[in-house]
PDB file of C-alpha atoms in Angstrom:
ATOM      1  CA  UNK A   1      10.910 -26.352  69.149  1.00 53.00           C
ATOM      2  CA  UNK A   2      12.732 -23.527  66.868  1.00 62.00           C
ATOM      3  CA  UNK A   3      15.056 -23.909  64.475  1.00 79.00           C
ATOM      4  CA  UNK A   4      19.017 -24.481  65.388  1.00 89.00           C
ATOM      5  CA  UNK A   5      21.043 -21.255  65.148  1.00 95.00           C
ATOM      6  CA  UNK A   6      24.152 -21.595  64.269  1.00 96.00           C
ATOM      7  CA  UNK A   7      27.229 -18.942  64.462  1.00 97.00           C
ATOM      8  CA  UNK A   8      29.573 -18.530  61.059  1.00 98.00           C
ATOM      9  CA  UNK A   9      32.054 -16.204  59.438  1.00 98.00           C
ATOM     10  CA  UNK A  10      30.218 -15.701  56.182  1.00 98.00           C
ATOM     11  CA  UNK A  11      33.628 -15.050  54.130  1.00 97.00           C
ATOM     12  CA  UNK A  12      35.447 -18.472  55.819  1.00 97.00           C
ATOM     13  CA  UNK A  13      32.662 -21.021  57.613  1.00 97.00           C
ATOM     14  CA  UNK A  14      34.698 -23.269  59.709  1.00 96.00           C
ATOM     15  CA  UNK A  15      34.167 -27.210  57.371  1.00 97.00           C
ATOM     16  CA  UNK A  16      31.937 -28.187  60.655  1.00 97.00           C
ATOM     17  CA  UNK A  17      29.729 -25.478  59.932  1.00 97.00           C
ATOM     18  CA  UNK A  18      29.170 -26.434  56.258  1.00 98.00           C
ATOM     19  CA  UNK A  19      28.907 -30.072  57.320  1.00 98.00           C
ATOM     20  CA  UNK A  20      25.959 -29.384  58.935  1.00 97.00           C
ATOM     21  CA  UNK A  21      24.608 -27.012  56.183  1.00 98.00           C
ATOM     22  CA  UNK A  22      25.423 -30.586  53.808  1.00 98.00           C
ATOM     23  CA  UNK A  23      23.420 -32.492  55.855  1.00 97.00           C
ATOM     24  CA  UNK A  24      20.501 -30.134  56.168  1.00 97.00           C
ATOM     25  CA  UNK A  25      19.702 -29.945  52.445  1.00 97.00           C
ATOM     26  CA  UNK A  26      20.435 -33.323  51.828  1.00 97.00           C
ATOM     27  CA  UNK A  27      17.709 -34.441  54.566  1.00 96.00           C
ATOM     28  CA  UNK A  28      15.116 -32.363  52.981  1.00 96.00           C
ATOM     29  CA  UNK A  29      15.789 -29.511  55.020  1.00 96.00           C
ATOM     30  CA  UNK A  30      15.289 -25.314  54.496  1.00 98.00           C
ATOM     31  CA  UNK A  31      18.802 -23.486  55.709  1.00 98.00           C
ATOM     32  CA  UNK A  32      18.731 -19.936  56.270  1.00 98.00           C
ATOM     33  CA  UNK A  33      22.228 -17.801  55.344  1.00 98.00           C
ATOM     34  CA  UNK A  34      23.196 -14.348  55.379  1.00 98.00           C
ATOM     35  CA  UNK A  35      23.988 -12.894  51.231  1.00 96.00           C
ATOM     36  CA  UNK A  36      25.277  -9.740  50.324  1.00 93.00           C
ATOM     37  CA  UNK A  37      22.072  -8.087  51.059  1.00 94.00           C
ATOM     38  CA  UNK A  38      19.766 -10.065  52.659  1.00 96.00           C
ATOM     39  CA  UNK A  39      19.109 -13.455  54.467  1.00 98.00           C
ATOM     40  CA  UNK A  40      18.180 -16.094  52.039  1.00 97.00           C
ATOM     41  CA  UNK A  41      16.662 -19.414  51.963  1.00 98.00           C
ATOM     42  CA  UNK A  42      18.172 -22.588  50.989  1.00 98.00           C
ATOM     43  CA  UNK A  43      17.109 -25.144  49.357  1.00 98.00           C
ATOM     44  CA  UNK A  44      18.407 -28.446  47.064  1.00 97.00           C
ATOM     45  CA  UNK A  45      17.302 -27.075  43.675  1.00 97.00           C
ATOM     46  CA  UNK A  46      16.597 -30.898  42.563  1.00 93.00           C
ATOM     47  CA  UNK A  47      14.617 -31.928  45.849  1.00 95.00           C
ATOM     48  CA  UNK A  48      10.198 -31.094  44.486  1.00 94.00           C
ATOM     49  CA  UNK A  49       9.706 -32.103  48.075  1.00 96.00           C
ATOM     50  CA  UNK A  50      11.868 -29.378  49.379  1.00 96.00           C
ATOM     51  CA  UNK A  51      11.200 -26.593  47.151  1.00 96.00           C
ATOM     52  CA  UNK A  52       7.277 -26.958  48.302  1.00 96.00           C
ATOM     53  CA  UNK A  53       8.077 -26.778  51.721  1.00 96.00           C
ATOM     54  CA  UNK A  54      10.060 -23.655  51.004  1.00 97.00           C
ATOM     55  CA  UNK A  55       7.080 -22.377  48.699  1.00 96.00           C
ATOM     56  CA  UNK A  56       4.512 -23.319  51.756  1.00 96.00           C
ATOM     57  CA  UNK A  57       6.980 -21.521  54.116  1.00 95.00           C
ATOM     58  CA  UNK A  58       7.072 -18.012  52.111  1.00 96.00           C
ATOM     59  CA  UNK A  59       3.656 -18.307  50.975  1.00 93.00           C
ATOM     60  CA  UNK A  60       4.807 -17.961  47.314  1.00 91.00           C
ATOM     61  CA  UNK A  61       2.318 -17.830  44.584  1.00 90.00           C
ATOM     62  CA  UNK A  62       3.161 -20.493  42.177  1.00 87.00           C
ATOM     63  CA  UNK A  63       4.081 -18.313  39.613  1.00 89.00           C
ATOM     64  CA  UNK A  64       6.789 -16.716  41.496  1.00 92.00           C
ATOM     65  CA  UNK A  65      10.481 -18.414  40.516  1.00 95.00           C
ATOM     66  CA  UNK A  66      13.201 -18.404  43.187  1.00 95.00           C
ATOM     67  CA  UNK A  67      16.680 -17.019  42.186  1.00 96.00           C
ATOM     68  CA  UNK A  68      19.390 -19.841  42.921  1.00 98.00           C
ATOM     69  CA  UNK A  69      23.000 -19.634  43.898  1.00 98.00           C
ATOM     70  CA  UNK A  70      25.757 -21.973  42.586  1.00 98.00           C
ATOM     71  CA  UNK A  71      29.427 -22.616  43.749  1.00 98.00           C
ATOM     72  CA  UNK A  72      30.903 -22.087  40.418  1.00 96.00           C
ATOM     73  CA  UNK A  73      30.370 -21.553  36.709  1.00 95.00           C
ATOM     74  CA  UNK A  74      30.540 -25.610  36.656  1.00 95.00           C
ATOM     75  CA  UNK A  75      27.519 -26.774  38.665  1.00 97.00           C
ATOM     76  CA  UNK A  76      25.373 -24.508  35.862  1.00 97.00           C
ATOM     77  CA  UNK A  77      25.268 -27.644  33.445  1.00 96.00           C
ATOM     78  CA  UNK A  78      23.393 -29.273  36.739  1.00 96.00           C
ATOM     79  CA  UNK A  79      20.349 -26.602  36.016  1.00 97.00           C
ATOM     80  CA  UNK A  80      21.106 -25.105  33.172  1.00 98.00           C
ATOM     81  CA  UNK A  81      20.407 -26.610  29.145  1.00 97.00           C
ATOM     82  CA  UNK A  82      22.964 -24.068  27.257  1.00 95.00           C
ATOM     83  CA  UNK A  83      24.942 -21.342  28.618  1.00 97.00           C
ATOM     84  CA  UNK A  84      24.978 -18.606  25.657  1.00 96.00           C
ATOM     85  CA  UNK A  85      28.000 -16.999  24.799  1.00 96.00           C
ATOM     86  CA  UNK A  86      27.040 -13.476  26.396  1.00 97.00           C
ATOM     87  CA  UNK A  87      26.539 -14.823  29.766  1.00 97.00           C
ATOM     88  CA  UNK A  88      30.412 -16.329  29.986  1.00 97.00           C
ATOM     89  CA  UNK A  89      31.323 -12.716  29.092  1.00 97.00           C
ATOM     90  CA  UNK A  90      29.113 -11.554  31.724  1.00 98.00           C
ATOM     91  CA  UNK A  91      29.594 -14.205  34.133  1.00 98.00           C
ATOM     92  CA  UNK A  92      33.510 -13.235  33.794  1.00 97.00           C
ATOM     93  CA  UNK A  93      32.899  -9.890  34.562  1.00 97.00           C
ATOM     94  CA  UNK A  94      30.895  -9.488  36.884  1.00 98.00           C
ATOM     95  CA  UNK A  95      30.834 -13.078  38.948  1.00 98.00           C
ATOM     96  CA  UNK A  96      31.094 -13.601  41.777  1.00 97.00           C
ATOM     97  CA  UNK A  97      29.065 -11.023  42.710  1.00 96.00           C
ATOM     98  CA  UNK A  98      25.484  -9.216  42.379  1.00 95.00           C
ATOM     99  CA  UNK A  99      24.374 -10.541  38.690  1.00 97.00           C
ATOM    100  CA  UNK A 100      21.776 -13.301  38.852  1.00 98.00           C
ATOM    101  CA  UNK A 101      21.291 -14.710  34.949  1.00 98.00           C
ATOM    102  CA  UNK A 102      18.218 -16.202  33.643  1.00 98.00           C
ATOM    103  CA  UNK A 103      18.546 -18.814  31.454  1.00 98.00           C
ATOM    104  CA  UNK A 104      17.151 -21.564  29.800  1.00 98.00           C
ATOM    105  CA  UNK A 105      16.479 -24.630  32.950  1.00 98.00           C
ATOM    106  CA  UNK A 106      16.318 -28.181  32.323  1.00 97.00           C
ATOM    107  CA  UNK A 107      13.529 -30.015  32.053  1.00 95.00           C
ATOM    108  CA  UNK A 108      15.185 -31.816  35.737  1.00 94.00           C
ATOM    109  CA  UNK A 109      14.281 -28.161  37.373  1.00 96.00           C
ATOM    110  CA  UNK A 110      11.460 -28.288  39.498  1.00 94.00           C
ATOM    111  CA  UNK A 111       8.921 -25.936  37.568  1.00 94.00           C
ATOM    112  CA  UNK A 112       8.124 -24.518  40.719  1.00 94.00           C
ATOM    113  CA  UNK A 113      11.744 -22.892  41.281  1.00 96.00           C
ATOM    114  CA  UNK A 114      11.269 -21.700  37.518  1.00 96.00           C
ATOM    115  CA  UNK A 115       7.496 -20.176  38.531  1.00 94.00           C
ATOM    116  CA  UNK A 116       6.624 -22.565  34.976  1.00 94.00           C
ATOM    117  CA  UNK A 117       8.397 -20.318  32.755  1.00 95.00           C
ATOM    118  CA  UNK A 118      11.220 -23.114  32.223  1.00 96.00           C
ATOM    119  CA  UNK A 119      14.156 -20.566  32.664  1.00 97.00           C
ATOM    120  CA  UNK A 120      15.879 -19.905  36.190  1.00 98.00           C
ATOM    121  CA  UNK A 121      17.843 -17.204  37.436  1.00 98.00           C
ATOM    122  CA  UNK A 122      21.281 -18.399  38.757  1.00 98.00           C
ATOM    123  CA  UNK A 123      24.076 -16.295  40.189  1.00 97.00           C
ATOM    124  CA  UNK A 124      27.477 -17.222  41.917  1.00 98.00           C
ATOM    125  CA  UNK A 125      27.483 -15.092  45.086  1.00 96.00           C
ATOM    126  CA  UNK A 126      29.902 -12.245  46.111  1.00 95.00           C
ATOM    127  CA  UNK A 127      29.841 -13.645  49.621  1.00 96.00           C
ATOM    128  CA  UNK A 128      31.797 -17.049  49.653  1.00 97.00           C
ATOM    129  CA  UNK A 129      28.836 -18.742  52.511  1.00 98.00           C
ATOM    130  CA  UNK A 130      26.335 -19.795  49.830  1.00 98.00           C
ATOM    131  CA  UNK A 131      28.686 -20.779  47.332  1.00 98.00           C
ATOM    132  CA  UNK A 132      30.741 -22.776  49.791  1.00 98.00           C
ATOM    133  CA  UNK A 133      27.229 -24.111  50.873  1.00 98.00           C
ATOM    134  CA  UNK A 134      26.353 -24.975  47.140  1.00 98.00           C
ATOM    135  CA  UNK A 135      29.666 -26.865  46.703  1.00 98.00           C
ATOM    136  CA  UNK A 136      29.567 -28.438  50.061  1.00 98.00           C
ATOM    137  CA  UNK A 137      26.484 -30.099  49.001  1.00 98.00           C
ATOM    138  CA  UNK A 138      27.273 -30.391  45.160  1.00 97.00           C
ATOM    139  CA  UNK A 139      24.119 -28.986  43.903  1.00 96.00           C
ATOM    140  CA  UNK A 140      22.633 -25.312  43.296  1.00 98.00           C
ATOM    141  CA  UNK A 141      20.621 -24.508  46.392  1.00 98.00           C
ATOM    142  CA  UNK A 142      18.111 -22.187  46.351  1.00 98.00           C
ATOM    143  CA  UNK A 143      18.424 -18.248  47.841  1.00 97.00           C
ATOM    144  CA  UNK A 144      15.149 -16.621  48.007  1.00 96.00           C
ATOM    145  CA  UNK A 145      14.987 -13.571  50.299  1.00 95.00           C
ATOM    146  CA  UNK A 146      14.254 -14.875  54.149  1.00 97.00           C
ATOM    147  CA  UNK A 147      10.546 -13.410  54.368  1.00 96.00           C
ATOM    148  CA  UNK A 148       7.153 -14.142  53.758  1.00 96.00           C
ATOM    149  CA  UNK A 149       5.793 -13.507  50.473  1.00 92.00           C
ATOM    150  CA  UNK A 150       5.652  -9.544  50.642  1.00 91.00           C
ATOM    151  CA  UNK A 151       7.038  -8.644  53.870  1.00 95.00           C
ATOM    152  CA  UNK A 152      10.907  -7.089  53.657  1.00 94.00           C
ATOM    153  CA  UNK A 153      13.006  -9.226  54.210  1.00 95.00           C
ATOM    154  CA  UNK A 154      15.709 -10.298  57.423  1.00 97.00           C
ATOM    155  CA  UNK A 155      18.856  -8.618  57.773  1.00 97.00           C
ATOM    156  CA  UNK A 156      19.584 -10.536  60.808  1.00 98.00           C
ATOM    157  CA  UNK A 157      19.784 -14.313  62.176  1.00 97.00           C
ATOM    158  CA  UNK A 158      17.312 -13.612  65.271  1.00 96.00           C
ATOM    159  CA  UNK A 159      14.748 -12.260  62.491  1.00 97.00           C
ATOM    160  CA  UNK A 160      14.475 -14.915  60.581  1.00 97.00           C
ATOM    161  CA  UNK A 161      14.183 -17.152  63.585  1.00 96.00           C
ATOM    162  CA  UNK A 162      11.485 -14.474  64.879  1.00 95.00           C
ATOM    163  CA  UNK A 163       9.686 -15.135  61.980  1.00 95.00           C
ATOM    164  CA  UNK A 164       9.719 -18.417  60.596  1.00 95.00           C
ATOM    165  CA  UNK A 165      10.305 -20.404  64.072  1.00 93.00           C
ATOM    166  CA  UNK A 166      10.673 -24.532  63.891  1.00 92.00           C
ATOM    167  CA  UNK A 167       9.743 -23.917  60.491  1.00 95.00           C
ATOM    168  CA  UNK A 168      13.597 -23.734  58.882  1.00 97.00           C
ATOM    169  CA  UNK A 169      15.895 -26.375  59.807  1.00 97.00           C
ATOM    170  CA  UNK A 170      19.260 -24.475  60.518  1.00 97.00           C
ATOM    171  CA  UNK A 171      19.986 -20.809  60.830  1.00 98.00           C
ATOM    172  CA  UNK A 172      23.457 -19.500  60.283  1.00 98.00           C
ATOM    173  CA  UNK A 173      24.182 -16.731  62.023  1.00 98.00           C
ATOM    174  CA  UNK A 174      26.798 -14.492  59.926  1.00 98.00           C
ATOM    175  CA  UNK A 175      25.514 -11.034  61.532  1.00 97.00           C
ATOM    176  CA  UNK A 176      23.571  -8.184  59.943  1.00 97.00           C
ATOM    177  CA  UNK A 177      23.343  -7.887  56.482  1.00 97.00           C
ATOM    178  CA  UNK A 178      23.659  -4.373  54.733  1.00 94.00           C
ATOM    179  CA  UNK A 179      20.212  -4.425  53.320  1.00 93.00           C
ATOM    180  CA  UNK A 180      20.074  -2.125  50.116  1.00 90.00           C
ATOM    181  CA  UNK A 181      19.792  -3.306  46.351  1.00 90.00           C
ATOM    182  CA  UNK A 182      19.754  -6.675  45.731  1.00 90.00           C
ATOM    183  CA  UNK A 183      21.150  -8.338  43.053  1.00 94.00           C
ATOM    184  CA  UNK A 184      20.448  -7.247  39.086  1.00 96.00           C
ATOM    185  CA  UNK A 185      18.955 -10.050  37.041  1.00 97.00           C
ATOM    186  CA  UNK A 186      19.617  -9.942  33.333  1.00 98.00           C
ATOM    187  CA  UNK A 187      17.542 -12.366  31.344  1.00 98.00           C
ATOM    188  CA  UNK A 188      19.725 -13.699  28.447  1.00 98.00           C
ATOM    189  CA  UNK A 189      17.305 -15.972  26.241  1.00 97.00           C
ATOM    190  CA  UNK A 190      16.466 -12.711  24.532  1.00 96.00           C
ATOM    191  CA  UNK A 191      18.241 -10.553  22.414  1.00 94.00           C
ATOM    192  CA  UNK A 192      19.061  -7.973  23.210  1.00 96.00           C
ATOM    193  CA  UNK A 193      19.497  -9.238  26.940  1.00 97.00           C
ATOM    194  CA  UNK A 194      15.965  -8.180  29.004  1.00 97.00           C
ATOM    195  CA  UNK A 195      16.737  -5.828  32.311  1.00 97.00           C
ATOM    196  CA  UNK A 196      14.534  -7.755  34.594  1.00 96.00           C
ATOM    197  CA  UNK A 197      15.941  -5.519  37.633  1.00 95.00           C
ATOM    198  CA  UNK A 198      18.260  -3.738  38.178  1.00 96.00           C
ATOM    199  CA  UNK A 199      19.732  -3.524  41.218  1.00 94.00           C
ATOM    200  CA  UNK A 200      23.571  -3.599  42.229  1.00 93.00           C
ATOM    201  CA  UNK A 201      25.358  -3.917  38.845  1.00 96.00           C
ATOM    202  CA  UNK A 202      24.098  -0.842  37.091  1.00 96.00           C
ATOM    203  CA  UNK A 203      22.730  -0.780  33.407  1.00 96.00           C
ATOM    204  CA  UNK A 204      25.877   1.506  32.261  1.00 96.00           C
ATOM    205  CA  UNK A 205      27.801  -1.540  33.983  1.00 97.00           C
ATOM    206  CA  UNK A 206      26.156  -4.287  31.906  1.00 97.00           C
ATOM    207  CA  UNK A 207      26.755  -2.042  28.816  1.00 96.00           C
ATOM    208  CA  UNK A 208      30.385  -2.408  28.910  1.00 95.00           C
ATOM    209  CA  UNK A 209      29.857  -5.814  28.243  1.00 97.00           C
ATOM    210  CA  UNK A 210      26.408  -5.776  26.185  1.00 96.00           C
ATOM    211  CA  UNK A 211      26.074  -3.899  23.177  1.00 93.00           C
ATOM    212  CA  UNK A 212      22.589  -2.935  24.283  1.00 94.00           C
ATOM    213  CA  UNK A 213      20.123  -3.812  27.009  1.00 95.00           C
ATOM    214  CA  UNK A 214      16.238  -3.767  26.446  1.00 95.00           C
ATOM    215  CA  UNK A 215      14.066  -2.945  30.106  1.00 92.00           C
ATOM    216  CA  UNK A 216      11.284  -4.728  31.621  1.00 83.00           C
ATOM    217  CA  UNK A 217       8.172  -2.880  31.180  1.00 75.00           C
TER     218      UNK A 217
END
């Protein structure tokens, strides 16, 4: 048995489409969706049973915290204990789109999705699917890359399926992804704000917003 694969227009899923996606993640299930970059994979931020079988799928050291994806600015108080002023800036700048924000998770957050640091990097997508997925289901779903836990990860639908088999639940299919950078993530329960990578939103970009970044060593 392999997982069901499932054809969509990433920018406007037909409602059966995200039906299904619903369904999935509120069953337990791992969905796998095309981002901006990469294929991710999907899971109910507040099911512990379904982030380990998405940990046990990747192979993810513990840890490792997985990024997560939200509809809107809204679902954050869901995951998130206080946004800080500098994110709304940043979150109306720059979202929806490449920016994932780390901030402080409550204590409802899995500590697996937060790797046991108790903060979580959250973004609200560029592409509409995994927003429209997250509001579909009315909870932040997860969007780790689609690959085992140091491999590179799928660009395509049949990859994914290639790789991970029975083993995810529902594949949508929204075509190749363009690969390159993924998204920057800006961790904001420091000041100044800590460049944890960047990636598509450059650090000149964040400084028209930030007085002053600080880099990861």
């Amino acid at each position: 048995m392999t997982a069901r694969l499932l054809s969509v227009d990433p920018h406007r899923p037909d409602p059966a489409a995200l039906e299904e996606a619903r369904r999935c993640l509120l069953s337990g299930g791992i969905l796998a969706f095309p981002t901006e970059s990469f294929y991710g994979l999907g899971v109910l931020v507040r099911s512990a049973a379904a982030v380990e079988r998405l940990f046990a799928l990747k192979r993810r050291p513990d840890d490792q915290p997985v990024p997560v994806v939200v509809a809107d600015s809204r679902q954050l108080d869901t995951v998130i204990k206080t946004v800080p002023p500098l994110a709304d800036l940043l979150m109306t700048r720059f979202w929806p789109g490449p920016l994932t924000l780390v901030m402080a998770a409550l204590a409802t957050v899995p500590g697996r999705v937060t790797g046991g640091t108790g903060r979580l990097g959250v973004r609200q997508p560029g592409l509409p699917l995994p927003a429209l997925v997250a509001a579909a289901v009315g909870s932040p779903i997860t969007a780790t890359s689609a690959n085992r836990s140091g491999a590179s990860p799928a660009t395509t639908a049949e990859t994914v399926k290639a790789v991970f088999g029975d083993e995810v639940d529902l594949i949508f299919d929204g075509g190749p992804t363009p690969g390159g950078s993924p998204s920057t993530v800006l961790d904001v329960t420091v000041e100044p704000p800590l460049l944890v990578r960047e990636g598509r939103i450059t650090e000149e970009q964040l400084l028209t917003v930030c007085r002053r970044v600080q880099r990861a060593e």
